[in-house]
CSV table of C-alpha atoms in Angstrom, one decimal:
chain,number,residue,atom,x,y,z
N,1447,MET,CA,16.6,18.3,3.9
N,1448,ALA,CA,18.1,19.3,0.9
N,1449,ARG,CA,16.6,22.3,-1.0
N,1450,LYS,CA,13.1,21.5,-3.0
N,1451,SER,CA,12.6,24.4,-5.1
N,1452,TYR,CA,14.8,26.9,-6.2
N,1453,THR,CA,14.3,31.2,-6.9
N,1454,ASP,CA,15.1,32.9,-10.3
N,1455,GLU,CA,17.6,34.8,-8.2
N,1456,PHE,CA,19.5,30.7,-7.1
N,1457,ARG,CA,19.0,29.9,-10.9
N,1458,ARG,CA,20.5,32.8,-12.2
N,1459,ARG,CA,23.4,32.3,-9.5
N,1460,ALA,CA,23.9,28.8,-10.5
N,1461,VAL,CA,24.4,29.9,-14.1
N,1462,ASP,CA,26.7,33.4,-14.0
N,1463,LEU,CA,29.1,30.5,-11.7
N,1464,TYR,CA,29.0,28.0,-14.3
N,1465,GLU,CA,29.4,30.7,-17.2
N,1466,SER,CA,32.2,32.4,-15.0
N,1467,THR,CA,34.8,29.7,-14.0
N,1468,PRO,CA,37.6,28.7,-16.1
N,1469,GLY,CA,37.7,25.4,-16.2
N,1470,ALA,CA,34.2,24.4,-14.9
N,1471,THR,CA,31.6,21.4,-16.1
N,1472,VAL,CA,28.3,21.1,-15.3
N,1473,LYS,CA,29.1,18.0,-13.5
N,1474,GLY,CA,31.2,19.9,-10.9
N,1475,ILE,CA,29.7,22.9,-10.3
N,1476,ALA,CA,26.0,20.9,-10.0
N,1477,ALA,CA,27.5,18.9,-7.9
N,1478,ASP,CA,28.9,21.9,-5.3
N,1479,LEU,CA,25.0,23.8,-5.6
N,1480,GLY,CA,24.0,20.6,-4.3
N,1481,ILE,CA,21.1,20.5,-7.7
N,1482,SER,CA,21.3,17.9,-10.0
N,1483,ARG,CA,23.1,18.1,-13.6
N,1484,GLY,CA,20.0,17.9,-15.8
N,1485,ALA,CA,19.1,21.1,-13.8
N,1486,LEU,CA,21.7,22.8,-14.7
N,1487,LYS,CA,22.3,22.1,-17.6
N,1488,GLU,CA,18.6,23.1,-18.6
N,1489,TRP,CA,19.0,26.5,-16.6
N,1490,VAL,CA,22.1,27.0,-18.9
N,1491,GLY,CA,20.4,26.6,-22.4
N,1492,ARG,CA,17.7,28.5,-21.0
N,1493,LEU,CA,19.7,31.2,-19.4
N,1494,GLY,CA,22.7,31.5,-20.0
N,1495,SER,CA,24.2,34.2,-21.5
N,1496,GLU,CA,21.4,35.8,-20.3
N,1497,VAL,CA,22.3,36.4,-16.5
N,1498,THR,CA,22.8,39.7,-14.6
N,1499,VAL,CA,23.1,39.0,-10.7
N,1500,PRO,CA,23.8,41.7,-8.6
N,1501,GLY,CA,28.0,42.9,-8.8
N,1502,THR,CA,28.0,41.0,-12.2
N,1503,ALA,CA,25.8,43.7,-14.7
N,1504,PHE,CA,29.4,45.0,-15.8
N,1505,LEU,CA,30.0,41.7,-17.3
N,1506,GLY,CA,26.8,41.8,-19.4
N,1507,SER,CA,28.0,43.6,-22.5
N,1508,ALA,CA,31.3,41.3,-23.0
N,1509,ARG,CA,29.8,38.3,-22.0
N,1510,ARG,CA,27.1,39.2,-24.6
N,1511,SER,CA,29.5,40.4,-27.1
N,1512,GLU,CA,31.3,36.9,-27.3
N,1513,SER,CA,29.7,33.9,-28.9
N,1514,HIS,CA,29.2,30.6,-27.1
N,1515,ALA,CA,31.7,28.7,-29.6
N,1516,GLY,CA,34.0,31.4,-28.6
N,1517,ARG,CA,33.4,31.1,-24.8
N,1518,VAL,CA,34.4,27.4,-25.5
N,1519,VAL,CA,37.9,28.1,-26.9
N,1520,ARG,CA,38.8,31.1,-24.8
N,1521,LEU,CA,38.0,28.7,-21.6
N,1522,GLU,CA,39.8,25.4,-23.4
N,1523,ALA,CA,42.7,27.8,-23.8
N,1524,GLU,CA,42.6,29.2,-20.4
N,1525,LEU,CA,42.8,25.6,-18.7
N,1526,ALA,CA,45.3,24.7,-21.2
N,1527,ALA,CA,47.5,27.2,-19.7
N,1528,SER,CA,46.7,26.7,-16.2
N,1529,ARG,CA,48.0,23.2,-16.5
N,1530,ALA,CA,50.9,23.9,-18.2
N,1531,GLU,CA,51.6,26.3,-15.5
N,1532,ALA,CA,51.0,23.7,-12.8
N,1533,ARG,CA,53.0,21.3,-14.3
N,1534,LYS,CA,55.7,23.8,-14.8
N,1535,LEU,CA,55.8,24.3,-11.0
N,1536,GLU,CA,55.8,20.7,-10.1
N,1537,THR,CA,59.3,20.5,-11.9
N,1538,GLU,CA,60.5,22.8,-9.4
N,1539,ARG,CA,59.5,21.8,-7.0
N,1540,ASP,CA,60.9,18.9,-7.3
N,1541,ILE,CA,63.8,19.7,-8.9
N,1542,LEU,CA,64.9,22.0,-5.6
N,1543,ARG,CA,63.5,19.1,-3.7
N,1544,GLN,CA,66.4,17.0,-5.6
N,1545,ALA,CA,68.7,19.6,-4.5
N,1546,ALA,CA,67.8,19.0,-0.8
N,1547,LYS,CA,68.3,15.4,-1.3
N,1548,TYR,CA,71.2,14.7,1.5
N,1549,PHE,CA,71.1,17.9,3.5
N,1550,GLY,CA,67.5,19.1,3.7
N,1551,ARG,CA,66.1,16.4,6.1
N,1552,GLY,CA,65.6,16.0,9.6
N,1553,ASP,CA,66.9,12.8,10.5
N,1554,GLU,CA,70.4,13.3,9.8
N,1555,LEU,CA,71.2,9.3,10.2
N,1556,VAL,CA,69.3,8.2,7.2
N,1557,THR,CA,70.4,10.5,5.3
N,1558,ARG,CA,74.2,9.9,5.7
N,1559,PHE,CA,73.6,6.2,5.3
N,1560,GLN,CA,71.9,7.3,1.5
N,1561,PHE,CA,74.9,9.7,0.7
N,1562,VAL,CA,76.5,6.3,1.4
N,1563,GLU,CA,74.7,4.3,-0.5
N,1564,ASP,CA,74.2,6.6,-3.5
N,1565,HIS,CA,78.4,7.4,-3.7
N,1566,LYS,CA,80.1,3.4,-2.7
N,1567,GLY,CA,80.9,3.3,-6.7
N,1568,ALA,CA,83.1,5.6,-6.6
N,1569,TYR,CA,84.7,5.5,-2.7
N,1570,GLY,CA,84.1,1.9,-1.5
N,1571,VAL,CA,81.3,1.7,1.9
N,1572,LYS,CA,84.8,1.4,4.4
N,1573,ARG,CA,85.8,4.6,3.4
N,1574,LEU,CA,82.3,7.0,2.9
N,1575,CYS,CA,81.2,5.1,6.5
N,1576,GLU,CA,84.6,6.3,8.4
N,1577,GLY,CA,84.3,9.7,6.5
N,1578,VAL,CA,80.2,9.9,7.7
N,1579,GLU,CA,81.2,8.6,11.1
N,1580,VAL,CA,78.8,5.6,10.8
N,1581,SER,CA,79.0,1.1,11.1
N,1582,ARG,CA,79.4,-0.3,8.2
N,1583,SER,CA,77.3,-3.1,9.9
N,1584,SER,CA,74.6,-0.3,10.9
N,1585,PHE,CA,74.7,0.8,7.0
N,1586,TYR,CA,74.7,-3.0,5.4
N,1587,ALA,CA,71.3,-3.0,8.3
N,1588,TRP,CA,69.6,0.0,6.7
N,1589,LEU,CA,69.6,-1.3,3.5
N,1590,VAL,CA,68.3,-5.1,4.6
N,1591,ALA,CA,65.7,-2.8,5.8
N,1592,ALA,CA,65.6,-0.9,2.4
N,1593,PRO,CA,62.1,-2.6,0.2
N,1594,ALA,CA,60.2,-2.5,4.0
N,1595,ARG,CA,60.9,1.5,3.7
N,1596,ALA,CA,60.0,1.6,-0.1
N,1597,GLY,CA,56.9,-0.2,0.7
N,1598,ARG,CA,55.9,2.4,3.8
N,1599,ALA,CA,56.9,5.1,1.4
N,1600,ALA,CA,55.0,4.2,-1.7
N,1601,ALA,CA,51.6,4.0,0.4
N,1602,ASP,CA,52.6,7.5,2.2
N,1603,ALA,CA,52.7,8.7,-1.6
N,1604,ALA,CA,50.0,6.8,-2.4
N,1605,LEU,CA,48.0,9.0,0.7
N,1606,ALA,CA,49.8,11.8,0.2
N,1607,ALA,CA,47.7,11.8,-3.4
N,1608,LYS,CA,44.5,10.9,-2.5
N,1609,ILE,CA,44.5,13.5,0.4
N,1610,ARG,CA,45.5,15.9,-2.1
N,1611,GLN,CA,42.4,15.6,-4.1
N,1612,VAL,CA,40.6,15.6,-1.1
N,1613,GLN,CA,41.8,19.7,-0.8
N,1614,ASP,CA,41.9,19.8,-4.8
N,1615,PRO,CA,38.6,22.3,-5.6
N,1616,VAL,CA,38.6,21.6,-9.8
N,1617,GLN,CA,38.3,17.7,-8.2
N,1618,GLY,CA,35.3,18.6,-5.6
N,1619,GLY,CA,37.6,18.9,-2.6
N,1620,ASP,CA,37.3,21.4,-0.2
N,1621,ARG,CA,40.8,23.1,0.0
N,1622,ALA,CA,40.2,24.4,3.9
N,1623,TYR,CA,40.1,20.7,4.8
N,1624,GLY,CA,42.7,19.6,7.8
N,1625,VAL,CA,43.1,16.2,9.8
N,1626,PRO,CA,40.2,15.4,11.4
N,1627,ARG,CA,38.3,16.3,8.0
N,1628,VAL,CA,40.1,14.3,5.7
N,1629,THR,CA,40.6,11.7,7.6
N,1630,ALA,CA,36.6,11.3,7.3
N,1631,ASP,CA,36.6,11.8,4.0
N,1632,LEU,CA,39.1,9.4,3.5
N,1633,ASN,CA,37.5,6.5,5.4
N,1634,GLU,CA,34.5,7.6,4.5
N,1635,ASN,CA,35.4,6.4,0.6
N,1636,ALA,CA,37.6,4.1,1.7
N,1637,ALA,CA,37.8,0.6,-0.8
N,1638,GLY,CA,36.8,-3.0,1.1
N,1639,GLY,CA,37.1,-1.3,4.2
N,1640,GLN,CA,39.9,0.2,4.9
N,1641,ARG,CA,40.1,3.0,6.9
N,1642,VAL,CA,43.1,5.1,7.8
N,1643,ASN,CA,44.1,6.7,11.5
N,1644,HIS,CA,44.3,10.4,12.2
N,1645,LYS,CA,47.8,10.0,13.6
N,1646,ARG,CA,48.5,8.5,9.6
N,1647,VAL,CA,46.8,11.5,7.6
N,1648,ALA,CA,48.4,14.0,10.0
N,1649,ARG,CA,51.8,12.8,9.6
N,1650,VAL,CA,52.0,12.5,5.8
N,1651,MET,CA,49.9,15.9,5.5
N,1652,ARG,CA,52.5,17.3,7.9
N,1653,GLN,CA,55.4,15.8,5.6
N,1654,GLU,CA,53.8,17.0,2.3
N,1655,GLY,CA,52.9,20.9,3.8
N,1656,LEU,CA,49.1,20.0,2.9
N,1657,ALA,CA,47.7,22.4,6.0
N,1658,GLY,CA,44.5,23.5,5.8
N,1659,ILE,CA,44.0,27.5,5.2
N,1660,ARG,CA,44.8,29.5,8.3
N,1661,LEU,CA,43.2,32.7,9.3
N,1662,ARG,CA,44.4,36.2,8.6
N,1663,ARG,CA,43.2,39.2,9.8
N,1664,ARG,CA,39.6,40.5,11.1
N,1665,VAL,CA,37.7,43.6,11.0
N,1666,LYS,CA,35.1,44.7,13.3
N,1667,THR,CA,32.1,45.5,12.6
N,1668,THR,CA,29.5,45.6,15.2
N,1669,ILE,CA,28.3,49.4,15.4
N,1670,PRO,CA,26.2,49.3,18.9
N,1671,ASP,CA,23.1,51.2,19.4
N,1672,GLN,CA,23.2,52.7,23.2
N,1673,SER,CA,19.5,54.0,22.0
N,1674,GLY,CA,18.4,50.7,20.7
N,1675,ARG,CA,15.9,48.6,21.8
N,1676,LYS,CA,17.6,45.5,24.1
N,1677,PHE,CA,17.1,42.1,24.5
N,1678,PRO,CA,17.9,39.1,26.6
N,1679,ASP,CA,19.9,36.2,26.2
N,1680,LEU,CA,17.7,33.3,24.9
N,1681,VAL,CA,21.1,31.7,24.5
N,1682,GLY,CA,23.4,31.8,27.2
N,1683,ARG,CA,26.3,30.4,25.0
N,1684,ASP,CA,24.4,27.0,24.3
N,1685,PHE,CA,24.7,27.1,20.5
N,1686,THR,CA,23.0,24.1,20.2
N,1687,ALA,CA,19.2,23.1,19.2
N,1688,GLU,CA,17.0,19.8,19.7
N,1689,SER,CA,15.6,20.3,16.1
N,1690,PRO,CA,16.4,22.3,13.2
N,1691,ASN,CA,14.3,25.3,12.7
N,1692,LEU,CA,14.3,26.4,16.2
N,1693,ARG,CA,17.6,28.8,17.6
N,1694,TYR,CA,19.2,31.2,14.8
N,1695,VAL,CA,22.6,32.9,15.3
N,1696,GLY,CA,23.8,35.5,13.1
N,1697,ASP,CA,26.1,38.7,12.5
N,1698,ILE,CA,27.8,40.9,9.9
N,1699,THR,CA,30.8,40.5,8.7
N,1700,TYR,CA,33.0,42.0,6.0
N,1701,LEU,CA,34.6,41.8,2.3
N,1702,PRO,CA,37.4,43.1,1.5
N,1703,ILE,CA,37.3,44.5,-2.4
N,1704,ALA,CA,41.1,45.2,-3.9
N,1705,ASP,CA,39.9,49.0,-5.1
N,1706,GLY,CA,39.2,50.0,-1.7
N,1707,THR,CA,35.6,49.3,-0.7
N,1708,ASN,CA,33.7,46.8,1.4
N,1709,LEU,CA,31.5,44.4,0.4
N,1710,TYR,CA,29.4,42.9,3.7
N,1711,LEU,CA,27.3,39.6,4.7
N,1712,ALA,CA,24.9,39.3,6.6
N,1713,THR,CA,23.7,35.3,8.2
N,1714,VAL,CA,21.2,33.2,9.5
N,1715,ILE,CA,23.0,30.3,10.4
N,1716,ASP,CA,21.4,27.1,12.3
N,1717,LEU,CA,22.0,25.5,15.7
N,1718,CYS,CA,20.9,22.5,15.4
N,1719,SER,CA,22.3,21.9,11.9
N,1720,ARG,CA,25.2,24.8,11.3
N,1721,LYS,CA,23.1,25.3,8.5
N,1722,LEU,CA,23.3,28.5,6.8
N,1723,PRO,CA,19.5,29.1,5.2
N,1724,GLY,CA,19.4,32.4,5.1
N,1725,TRP,CA,22.1,35.1,3.7
N,1726,ALA,CA,22.9,38.4,2.0
N,1727,MET,CA,25.0,40.6,0.8
N,1728,ALA,CA,25.0,44.7,0.0
N,1729,ASP,CA,27.7,47.3,-0.1
N,1730,HIS,CA,26.8,49.0,2.9
N,1731,MET,CA,25.6,48.5,6.3
N,1732,ARG,CA,22.0,48.9,7.0
N,1733,THR,CA,19.2,47.4,8.4
N,1734,GLU,CA,18.2,45.9,4.9
N,1735,LEU,CA,21.1,44.1,4.5
N,1736,VAL,CA,20.4,41.6,7.9
N,1737,GLU,CA,16.2,41.6,7.3
N,1738,ASP,CA,17.0,40.3,3.6
N,1739,ALA,CA,18.9,37.4,5.5
N,1740,LEU,CA,16.1,36.7,7.7
N,1741,ARG,CA,13.7,37.2,5.0
N,1742,ALA,CA,16.6,34.4,2.9
N,1743,ALA,CA,15.8,31.6,5.6
N,1744,TRP,CA,12.1,32.5,6.2
N,1745,HIS,CA,11.7,31.6,2.7
N,1746,GLN,CA,14.3,28.4,2.7
N,1747,ARG,CA,12.3,27.4,5.4
N,1748,GLY,CA,8.8,28.1,4.9
N,1749,SER,CA,8.2,29.6,8.1
N,1750,LEU,CA,10.5,31.1,11.0
N,1751,ARG,CA,7.4,31.2,13.5
N,1752,GLY,CA,8.2,30.0,17.3
N,1753,ALA,CA,12.2,30.4,16.6
N,1754,VAL,CA,14.8,32.3,18.2
N,1755,PHE,CA,17.7,34.1,16.1
N,1756,HIS,CA,20.3,35.4,18.3
N,1757,SER,CA,22.8,38.2,17.8
N,1758,ASP,CA,24.6,41.1,19.1
N,1759,HIS,CA,23.5,44.2,20.0
N,1760,GLY,CA,24.5,45.6,16.7
N,1761,SER,CA,22.6,49.1,15.4
N,1762,VAL,CA,20.7,47.0,12.3
N,1763,TYR,CA,19.9,44.4,14.8
N,1764,THR,CA,18.5,46.7,18.0
N,1765,SER,CA,16.9,48.9,14.8
N,1766,LYS,CA,12.8,49.7,15.3
N,1767,ASP,CA,12.2,48.3,11.7
N,1768,TYR,CA,14.3,45.3,12.5
N,1769,ALA,CA,12.0,44.1,15.5
N,1770,ARG,CA,9.1,44.8,13.5
N,1771,LEU,CA,10.6,41.9,11.1
N,1772,CYS,CA,11.0,39.8,13.8
N,1773,THR,CA,7.3,40.0,15.4
N,1774,GLY,CA,5.9,39.5,11.5
N,1775,MET,CA,7.6,36.6,11.4
N,1776,GLY,CA,7.0,35.2,14.4
N,1777,VAL,CA,10.7,35.6,15.7
N,1778,THR,CA,11.8,36.0,19.2
N,1779,GLN,CA,14.9,37.7,19.2
N,1780,SER,CA,17.4,37.4,21.9
N,1781,MET,CA,20.5,39.6,22.6
N,1782,GLY,CA,24.2,38.7,24.1
N,1783,ALA,CA,26.3,41.0,26.5
N,1784,VAL,CA,27.5,44.8,25.4
N,1785,GLY,CA,31.3,43.8,23.9
N,1786,SER,CA,31.2,40.0,23.9
N,1787,SER,CA,32.0,38.1,21.4
N,1788,ALA,CA,32.0,35.3,23.5
N,1789,ASP,CA,28.2,35.3,23.1
N,1790,ASN,CA,27.8,35.0,19.8
N,1791,ALA,CA,31.3,32.9,18.7
N,1792,LEU,CA,29.4,30.6,17.1
N,1793,ALA,CA,28.4,33.1,14.3
N,1794,GLU,CA,32.0,34.4,14.3
N,1795,SER,CA,33.9,31.2,13.7
N,1796,PHE,CA,31.8,30.9,10.4
N,1797,ASN,CA,32.4,34.7,9.6
N,1798,ALA,CA,36.1,33.5,10.3
N,1799,SER,CA,35.7,30.3,8.4
N,1800,LEU,CA,34.3,32.0,5.1
N,1801,LYS,CA,36.8,34.6,4.9
N,1802,ARG,CA,39.9,32.3,5.5
N,1803,GLU,CA,39.0,29.6,3.3
N,1804,LEU,CA,37.5,32.5,0.8
N,1805,LEU,CA,40.1,34.8,0.4
N,1806,ASP,CA,43.3,31.7,0.8
N,1807,GLY,CA,45.7,34.3,2.2
N,1808,VAL,CA,45.4,37.5,0.1
N,1809,PRO,CA,44.2,40.3,1.2
N,1810,THR,CA,41.1,41.2,-0.7
N,1811,PHE,CA,38.3,39.9,-3.8
N,1812,PRO,CA,39.8,41.4,-7.3
N,1813,ASP,CA,36.2,42.8,-7.7
N,1814,GLN,CA,32.8,42.3,-5.9
N,1815,ALA,CA,31.7,40.6,-9.0
N,1816,THR,CA,34.1,37.4,-7.9
N,1817,ALA,CA,33.5,38.1,-4.3
N,1818,TYR,CA,29.3,37.9,-4.8
N,1819,ARG,CA,30.2,34.5,-7.0
N,1820,ALA,CA,32.6,32.9,-4.3
N,1821,VAL,CA,30.5,33.3,-1.7
N,1822,PHE,CA,27.5,32.2,-3.7
N,1823,ARG,CA,29.5,29.4,-4.8
N,1824,TRP,CA,31.1,28.6,-0.6
N,1825,ALA,CA,27.8,29.2,0.9
N,1826,THR,CA,25.2,26.8,-1.2
N,1827,ARG,CA,28.9,24.1,-0.9
N,1828,TYR,CA,29.1,24.4,2.8
N,1829,ASN,CA,24.9,23.4,3.4
N,1830,THR,CA,25.4,20.3,0.9
N,1831,ARG,CA,28.6,19.0,1.4
N,1832,ARG,CA,31.1,20.7,3.4
N,1833,ARG,CA,31.6,18.9,6.6
N,1834,HIS,CA,31.3,20.0,9.7
N,1835,SER,CA,33.2,18.8,12.6
N,1836,ALA,CA,30.7,19.4,15.3
N,1837,ILE,CA,28.1,17.5,14.0
N,1838,GLY,CA,29.8,14.0,12.6
N,1839,ASN,CA,31.7,15.3,10.1
N,1840,ILE,CA,29.0,15.5,8.0
N,1841,SER,CA,27.0,17.9,5.9
N,1842,PRO,CA,24.0,20.3,7.2
N,1843,ASP,CA,21.8,18.9,4.3
N,1844,ALA,CA,23.0,15.2,5.4
N,1845,TYR,CA,22.7,16.2,9.2
N,1846,GLU,CA,19.1,17.3,9.0
N,1847,THR,CA,18.2,14.5,6.7
N,1848,ILE,CA,18.9,12.0,9.4
N,1849,VAL,CA,17.1,14.0,12.5
N,1850,SER,CA,14.0,14.2,10.3
N,1851,ALA,CA,14.3,10.6,9.9
N,1852,THR,CA,15.0,9.7,13.3
N,1853,LEU,CA,12.2,12.4,14.7
N,1854,THR,CA,9.8,10.9,12.4
N,1855,LYS,CA,10.5,7.1,13.7
N,1856,ALA,CA,10.8,8.6,17.2
N,1857,ALA,CA,7.0,9.7,16.2
């Protein structure tokens, strides 16, 4: 179910994300955040250039000193430079591919046929076939099949262009999408019902080097407290729920910054829809961090009474303050075994996906402001647009809408 109301913090973060993203459009940012274009435009008009969000206060003086017109000119110049650089890189890539035209391919027989075709005017077919050790009859049969090969190659090129669009964040895509999600996206938007097979998508992605982002390293963030309270495991590695707002899991992960510091992210994830209704970020791992994440989920859901929240045995989750907050909200705590990451595997997997997709192979975020904005955009898009394999390759919001309609009809 889509968000119906927005906090002042959400509005400020949305405006900050739009103003700080080079080349961004109101339509694109609004689509990523799951809000209407008119709402974001109204927020920008009312709050633009006056926004201060956690981690971005140092940008305030720079923004106030730059006029709106000046900012537009600067962003247009940066966009033009980025496009020029992209064209340059594409040209360099094409040159390198042409250099390896004959002897960098996997199919040596096809390479030899192509060599004969390209040089037959200078040396003659007979001499070339003898030189590369292929029969002339096979070469001529290869020539006859050329139109069919060209047609398949053109179709593959068109498919590769569509895949790049699905993975391009500038066009509303997701760089992390692999074969299953790319296939689902292509088939959902297929013109005339012309579906594509996942094996063909895998082949084209492999040929074009279009694999999704992969994870690098991880760092331990769970600090067990042997003196803290213990709670029974009410999940038992069954990371499912019959309907939203019944069972949640959560964890803390670190976000490395270039200056050597870390930010920490606490999450609250719904086991039915995989929705992220609550999260919080800070430069510490004190109890307030996980409390803020749970309060955010309570605010988004309206109530958490009767829900189960499952976590590891980190000291913040076993603290008296956190237990008191859960009791006050009517939330029942659940914990896996000490030292067993598998007992909270879904939250661990979520953290891995977030860092893999946001860092995209680089070791750190350049600064805290960039990290805040990246997580805000990713977390919101995760709920509104990102496809999840566990719920049929649709977004958590779309899945909750379907579940809600099904439960209403059943009632």
